[in-house]
Coordinates of C-alpha atoms in Angstrom, one line a residue:
M1 CA -2.1 -6.7 -19.1
T2 CA -1.2 -4.1 -15.4
V3 CA -2.3 -1.0 -14.1
I4 CA -0.9 1.2 -11.8
V5 CA -2.2 4.3 -10.8
L6 CA -0.2 6.9 -8.3
T7 CA -1.3 9.7 -6.1
N8 CA 0.8 12.4 -4.4
C9 CA 4.1 10.3 -5.3
P10 CA 7.6 11.6 -6.2
A11 CA 8.3 12.2 -9.6
G12 CA 11.4 9.9 -9.5
L13 CA 9.0 7.0 -9.1
R14 CA 7.0 7.6 -11.7
G15 CA 10.0 8.1 -14.4
F16 CA 11.2 5.0 -12.6
L17 CA 8.1 3.0 -14.2
T18 CA 7.9 4.7 -17.1
R19 CA 11.1 2.1 -18.1
W20 CA 8.5 -0.8 -18.0
L21 CA 4.6 0.8 -18.2
L22 CA 3.5 3.5 -20.4
E23 CA 2.6 6.6 -18.9
I24 CA -1.3 7.1 -20.2
S25 CA -2.5 10.2 -17.9
A26 CA -0.7 11.8 -14.9
G27 CA -0.2 8.9 -12.6
V28 CA -1.5 6.7 -14.9
F29 CA 0.9 3.6 -15.6
I30 CA -0.7 0.7 -17.9
G31 CA 1.6 -2.1 -19.7
N32 CA 2.1 -5.9 -19.8
P33 CA 5.3 -6.8 -18.0
S34 CA 6.0 -10.3 -16.8
A35 CA 4.3 -11.2 -13.5
R36 CA 8.3 -11.4 -12.2
I37 CA 8.6 -8.1 -13.5
R38 CA 5.2 -6.6 -12.1
D39 CA 6.0 -8.2 -8.6
A40 CA 9.5 -6.2 -8.7
L41 CA 7.6 -2.6 -10.0
W42 CA 5.3 -3.4 -7.4
N43 CA 7.8 -3.8 -4.5
E44 CA 9.5 -0.9 -5.7
V45 CA 6.6 1.4 -5.9
Q46 CA 5.6 0.3 -2.2
Q47 CA 9.5 1.5 -1.4
Y48 CA 9.5 4.8 -2.8
A49 CA 5.9 5.8 -2.5
G50 CA 6.6 8.1 0.6
Q51 CA 3.3 10.0 1.7
G52 CA 1.4 8.8 -1.7
R53 CA -0.9 5.9 -2.5
A54 CA -1.1 3.6 -5.2
L55 CA -2.9 0.7 -6.9
L56 CA -2.2 -2.0 -8.7
A57 CA -4.5 -4.0 -10.9
H58 CA -3.7 -6.6 -13.2
T59 CA -5.5 -9.6 -14.9
T60 CA -4.8 -13.3 -13.9
N61 CA -6.5 -16.3 -14.1
N62 CA -9.8 -16.3 -11.5
E63 CA -13.4 -15.6 -11.6
Q64 CA -13.3 -12.3 -12.4
G65 CA -10.5 -11.9 -14.5
Y66 CA -8.1 -9.6 -12.9
T67 CA -6.9 -8.9 -9.4
F68 CA -6.0 -5.4 -7.3
R69 CA -3.6 -4.9 -4.7
T70 CA -3.6 -0.8 -2.5
F71 CA -0.9 0.4 -0.6
D72 CA -1.4 3.0 1.6
H73 CA -5.3 3.4 0.0
A74 CA -7.9 3.8 2.6
W75 CA -10.4 1.5 0.3
N76 CA -9.0 -2.0 0.8
P77 CA -9.4 -5.2 -1.3
V78 CA -11.3 -8.1 0.7
D79 CA -12.1 -11.7 -0.7
H80 CA -16.1 -12.4 -0.5
E81 CA -16.5 -16.3 -1.1
G82 CA -13.6 -16.0 -3.9
L83 CA -14.6 -12.5 -5.3
T84 CA -12.4 -9.4 -4.7
L85 CA -14.1 -6.8 -3.6
I86 CA -13.4 -3.2 -2.0
H87 CA -14.2 -2.1 1.4
R88 CA -14.7 1.2 1.8
P89 CA -14.7 2.7 5.3
S90 CA -17.8 5.0 6.0
A91 CA -17.7 8.8 6.5
N92 CA -18.0 8.6 10.1
G93 CA -15.3 5.5 10.7
S94 CA -17.5 3.1 11.6
D95 CA -19.1 0.2 9.3
P96 CA -22.9 0.4 8.6
T97 CA -24.5 -2.6 10.1
P98 CA -28.0 -2.6 10.9
A99 CA -27.3 -2.6 14.7
N100 CA -25.1 0.8 14.0
T101 CA -28.1 2.1 12.0
T102 CA -30.3 4.7 13.8
P103 CA -34.0 3.9 13.8
D104 CA -36.5 6.3 11.2
K105 CA -37.6 9.4 13.3
P106 CA -41.2 8.6 14.5
G107 CA -44.4 10.7 13.1
W108 CA -45.2 12.1 9.5
S109 CA -43.2 13.2 6.6
K110 CA -43.6 16.6 5.4
A111 CA -45.3 15.2 2.1
S112 CA -47.7 13.2 3.9
K113 CA -49.0 15.5 6.2
R114 CA -49.7 17.8 3.7
R115 CA -52.1 15.2 1.8
R116 CA -53.5 14.5 5.2
F117 CA -54.4 18.2 6.2
G118 CA -55.1 18.8 2.2
R119 CA -52.5 21.6 2.1
R120 CA -49.9 22.0 -1.1

């Protein structure tokens, strides 16, 4: 099983993919081509995507049962001890690591102040 998701890609590319795959929603293609055809389709997507983004997911013989590839996408697949995970960049552009996190503000929360001083 192969799934290709296109975002902001030319209509000609979508038309090309409908020769081999079924478009079940705008920009979402699904089918069961051979591995050779799947790789040829992915090469065409990369070549003609223009300013768009693309995602390819297909079944394979591994622990997860599938794998995926991205093109011009902010989220990237990363191999983590044999599992493919998605790395999403944080909103401010830096990775959230314990060294980069800000410490909690000192003092009491509003709820604890109300309980402490008997206000509601």
